[in-house]
Amino acid sequence: KGFMEQKDGSIWVKGYLVFGLFDEKENKFNLISNKYQNERSIAYQLITCLYEDREKNIWIATGNEGLFLFNPAEMFFTNIGHTERNTGNTGEGDAMSFMRLRDGSFLAGIWGDGIYRYDSNFNNIPLNIKGIPDKNTIPIWSMCTSADTDIIWFGAQPGFYRYNQKTGIADFFNPPVLENRTIHKIVEDKKGNLWL
């Protein structure tokens, strides 16, 4: 499913039953153990997204076990449980995307359950985005930050959103050329072009 390069140059691979770190000396990937033994380990069927935060932690969205926070220096994981907002039950949707915001909160796109916001202690808090209802079920497949860091782009099903962190407003776009399709990946390049 792809790769992620950390700021320190470390290369990670992700995919179906695959999560590993590239060892340049040995020219091979060392896979992370796929066995949930306690809250400091990880089990997964599919790694859908990797993201490095400012503290050099790696956020891991899985296709079956939710969202994990991994500290490569310490080699331990923290599992962040997902509670479905409409029922209060443990959520079963896949974590597909996530992003840390300027205010320290986090957004997570959960399959079938929509987009959620968590505070810095991983407590579920109101979404508080004008243009997306708090009790939404909008599938957000991917997120990326713009060069100015004010705007976050969301790849959705269908179309895409532009979320302005300063104003708290999200605008939806679904131009005819997209033919009402799902945007699985969204990125902005150095010139400000948006790739879908």
Short mmCIF file of C-alpha atoms in Angstrom, two decimals:
data_model
loop_
_atom_site.label_atom_id
_atom_site.label_comp_id
_atom_site.label_asym_id
_atom_site.label_seq_id
_atom_site.Cartn_x
_atom_site.Cartn_y
_atom_site.Cartn_z
CA LYS A 1 0.00 0.00 0.00
CA GLY A 2 2.99 2.35 0.03
CA PHE A 3 5.83 3.91 1.97
CA MET A 4 6.49 6.74 4.42
CA GLU A 5 9.79 8.55 4.98
CA GLN A 6 10.36 10.07 8.42
CA LYS A 7 12.12 13.41 8.77
CA ASP A 8 15.24 11.51 9.94
CA GLY A 9 15.26 9.53 6.65
CA SER A 10 13.86 6.26 8.03
CA ILE A 11 11.71 4.43 5.47
CA TRP A 12 8.58 2.50 6.51
CA VAL A 13 6.48 0.15 4.38
CA LYS A 14 2.76 -0.46 4.91
CA GLY A 15 0.09 -2.71 3.47
CA TYR A 16 -1.78 -5.99 3.83
CA LEU A 17 -0.09 -7.92 6.69
CA VAL A 18 2.94 -5.64 6.17
CA PHE A 19 4.44 -3.01 8.47
CA GLY A 20 8.20 -2.63 8.56
CA LEU A 21 11.29 -0.43 8.74
CA PHE A 22 13.95 -0.51 6.00
CA ASP A 23 17.45 -1.50 7.18
CA GLU A 24 19.87 0.19 4.76
CA LYS A 25 22.89 -1.79 5.98
CA GLU A 26 21.19 -5.14 5.38
CA ASN A 27 19.17 -3.86 2.38
CA LYS A 28 15.92 -5.38 3.70
CA PHE A 29 12.76 -4.51 5.61
CA ASN A 30 12.49 -5.57 9.25
CA LEU A 31 8.82 -6.28 9.88
CA ILE A 32 7.09 -5.22 13.11
CA SER A 33 5.55 -8.09 15.06
CA ASN A 34 1.88 -8.48 14.18
CA LYS A 35 0.60 -9.86 17.48
CA TYR A 36 -1.45 -7.98 20.06
CA GLN A 37 -0.09 -9.01 23.48
CA ASN A 38 -0.85 -5.89 25.53
CA GLU A 39 -1.46 -2.13 25.14
CA ARG A 40 2.18 -1.72 24.04
CA SER A 41 1.90 -3.95 20.96
CA ILE A 42 0.03 -3.96 17.66
CA ALA A 43 -2.12 -6.38 15.65
CA TYR A 44 -3.31 -5.55 12.14
CA GLN A 45 -4.60 -7.01 8.93
CA LEU A 46 -4.08 -3.91 6.81
CA ILE A 47 -2.06 -0.73 7.49
CA THR A 48 -3.93 1.99 5.57
CA CYS A 49 -2.07 5.17 6.59
CA LEU A 50 1.14 6.30 8.36
CA TYR A 51 1.80 9.82 9.66
CA GLU A 52 4.73 11.30 11.62
CA ASP A 53 3.90 14.03 14.17
CA ARG A 54 6.13 16.77 15.62
CA GLU A 55 7.31 14.51 18.47
CA LYS A 56 8.52 11.91 15.92
CA ASN A 57 5.73 9.50 16.85
CA ILE A 58 4.18 7.51 14.02
CA TRP A 59 0.39 7.31 13.79
CA ILE A 60 -0.86 4.07 12.24
CA ALA A 61 -4.36 3.60 10.84
CA THR A 62 -5.30 -0.06 10.47
CA GLY A 63 -8.03 -1.74 8.47
CA ASN A 64 -9.31 -3.80 11.37
CA GLU A 65 -7.98 -2.69 14.76
CA GLY A 66 -8.31 1.11 14.72
CA LEU A 67 -5.65 3.72 15.33
CA PHE A 68 -2.25 3.17 16.98
CA LEU A 69 0.40 5.62 18.14
CA PHE A 70 3.94 4.27 17.78
CA ASN A 71 7.11 5.73 19.24
CA PRO A 72 10.01 4.27 17.20
CA ALA A 73 12.64 5.40 19.73
CA GLU A 74 10.84 3.60 22.57
CA MET A 75 9.43 0.78 20.38
CA PHE A 76 5.96 0.72 21.92
CA PHE A 77 2.43 1.32 20.65
CA THR A 78 -0.58 3.03 22.19
CA ASN A 79 -4.02 1.95 20.97
CA ILE A 80 -6.63 4.71 20.75
CA GLY A 81 -10.10 3.19 21.03
CA HIS A 82 -12.95 4.46 18.89
CA THR A 83 -16.43 5.00 20.36
CA GLU A 84 -19.26 5.33 17.85
CA ARG A 85 -20.88 8.71 18.58
CA ASN A 86 -24.49 7.74 17.79
CA THR A 87 -24.65 4.53 19.88
CA GLY A 88 -21.84 4.90 22.44
CA ASN A 89 -20.63 1.40 21.48
CA THR A 90 -17.09 0.49 20.51
CA GLY A 91 -16.71 1.50 16.87
CA GLU A 92 -15.94 -1.13 14.28
CA GLY A 93 -15.05 1.17 11.37
CA ASP A 94 -11.55 1.22 9.92
CA ALA A 95 -9.37 4.23 10.68
CA MET A 96 -8.52 5.52 7.19
CA SER A 97 -6.94 8.93 7.80
CA PHE A 98 -5.84 11.26 10.58
CA MET A 99 -4.19 14.63 11.12
CA ARG A 100 -2.92 16.62 14.09
CA LEU A 101 -4.26 20.18 14.10
CA ARG A 102 -2.59 23.39 15.21
CA ASP A 103 -4.58 23.47 18.47
CA GLY A 104 -3.21 20.03 19.47
CA SER A 105 -6.40 18.14 18.69
CA PHE A 106 -6.59 15.31 16.13
CA LEU A 107 -8.99 14.50 13.31
CA ALA A 108 -9.63 10.87 12.31
CA GLY A 109 -11.60 9.61 9.32
CA ILE A 110 -13.38 6.38 10.30
CA TRP A 111 -15.00 4.16 7.65
CA GLY A 112 -18.77 4.06 8.07
CA ASP A 113 -18.70 6.39 11.10
CA GLY A 114 -17.41 9.66 9.58
CA ILE A 115 -14.84 12.13 10.81
CA TYR A 116 -14.07 12.50 14.52
CA ARG A 117 -12.05 14.95 16.62
CA TYR A 118 -9.97 14.01 19.69
CA ASP A 119 -8.26 16.27 22.22
CA SER A 120 -4.55 15.92 23.06
CA ASN A 121 -5.44 13.20 25.62
CA PHE A 122 -7.38 11.25 22.94
CA ASN A 123 -10.82 12.03 24.38
CA ASN A 124 -13.59 12.27 21.80
CA ILE A 125 -14.67 15.94 21.50
CA PRO A 126 -17.19 17.75 19.22
CA LEU A 127 -16.04 18.04 15.61
CA ASN A 128 -16.79 21.77 15.50
CA ILE A 129 -16.27 22.21 11.75
CA LYS A 130 -18.80 24.43 9.95
CA GLY A 131 -19.78 22.63 6.76
CA ILE A 132 -19.56 19.12 8.27
CA PRO A 133 -22.20 18.11 10.83
CA ASP A 134 -20.98 16.73 14.18
CA LYS A 135 -22.99 13.52 13.62
CA ASN A 136 -21.65 13.02 10.08
CA THR A 137 -20.93 9.68 8.41
CA ILE A 138 -18.82 11.15 5.60
CA PRO A 139 -15.99 8.77 4.64
CA ILE A 140 -12.72 10.79 4.75
CA TRP A 141 -10.13 8.64 2.97
CA SER A 142 -7.08 10.90 3.26
CA MET A 143 -5.90 14.24 4.66
CA CYS A 144 -3.02 16.55 3.84
CA THR A 145 -1.85 19.95 5.05
CA SER A 146 -1.29 22.84 2.63
CA ALA A 147 2.01 24.68 2.47
CA ASP A 148 0.60 27.59 4.49
CA THR A 149 -0.55 25.08 7.21
CA ASP A 150 -3.90 26.87 7.54
CA ILE A 151 -5.70 24.61 5.08
CA ILE A 152 -6.21 20.86 5.41
CA TRP A 153 -7.52 18.97 2.39
CA PHE A 154 -9.79 15.93 2.91
CA GLY A 155 -10.24 13.27 0.21
CA ALA A 156 -13.86 12.17 0.61
CA GLN A 157 -16.50 9.88 -0.87
CA PRO A 158 -17.32 11.60 -3.19
CA GLY A 159 -15.30 14.76 -3.82
CA PHE A 160 -13.02 16.62 -1.42
CA TYR A 161 -13.07 19.29 1.28
CA ARG A 162 -10.93 22.32 2.07
CA TYR A 163 -10.87 22.87 5.84
CA ASN A 164 -9.57 26.22 7.11
CA GLN A 165 -8.21 25.82 10.65
CA LYS A 166 -8.38 29.59 11.32
CA THR A 167 -12.05 30.02 10.43
CA GLY A 168 -13.22 26.50 11.33
CA ILE A 169 -15.05 26.23 7.99
CA ALA A 170 -14.95 23.32 5.51
CA ASP A 171 -15.93 23.86 1.87
CA PHE A 172 -16.97 20.88 -0.28
CA PHE A 173 -15.88 20.43 -3.92
CA ASN A 174 -17.11 17.84 -6.40
CA PRO A 175 -16.41 19.19 -9.91
CA PRO A 176 -18.06 17.35 -12.84
CA VAL A 177 -14.69 16.07 -14.10
CA LEU A 178 -14.50 13.82 -10.99
CA GLU A 179 -17.77 12.11 -12.00
CA ASN A 180 -18.88 11.85 -8.36
CA ARG A 181 -15.98 9.48 -7.54
CA THR A 182 -14.21 8.74 -4.27
CA ILE A 183 -10.93 10.61 -3.67
CA HIS A 184 -8.75 7.96 -2.01
CA LYS A 185 -5.58 10.09 -1.84
CA ILE A 186 -5.08 13.85 -1.84
CA VAL A 187 -1.75 15.74 -1.72
CA GLU A 188 -0.49 19.23 -2.41
CA ASP A 189 2.86 19.64 -4.16
CA LYS A 190 5.49 22.36 -3.58
CA LYS A 191 3.90 24.57 -6.26
CA GLY A 192 0.51 24.48 -4.57
CA ASN A 193 -1.04 22.06 -7.07
CA LEU A 194 -3.53 19.60 -5.63
CA TRP A 195 -3.16 15.96 -6.73
CA LEU A 196 -6.18 13.65 -6.48
#
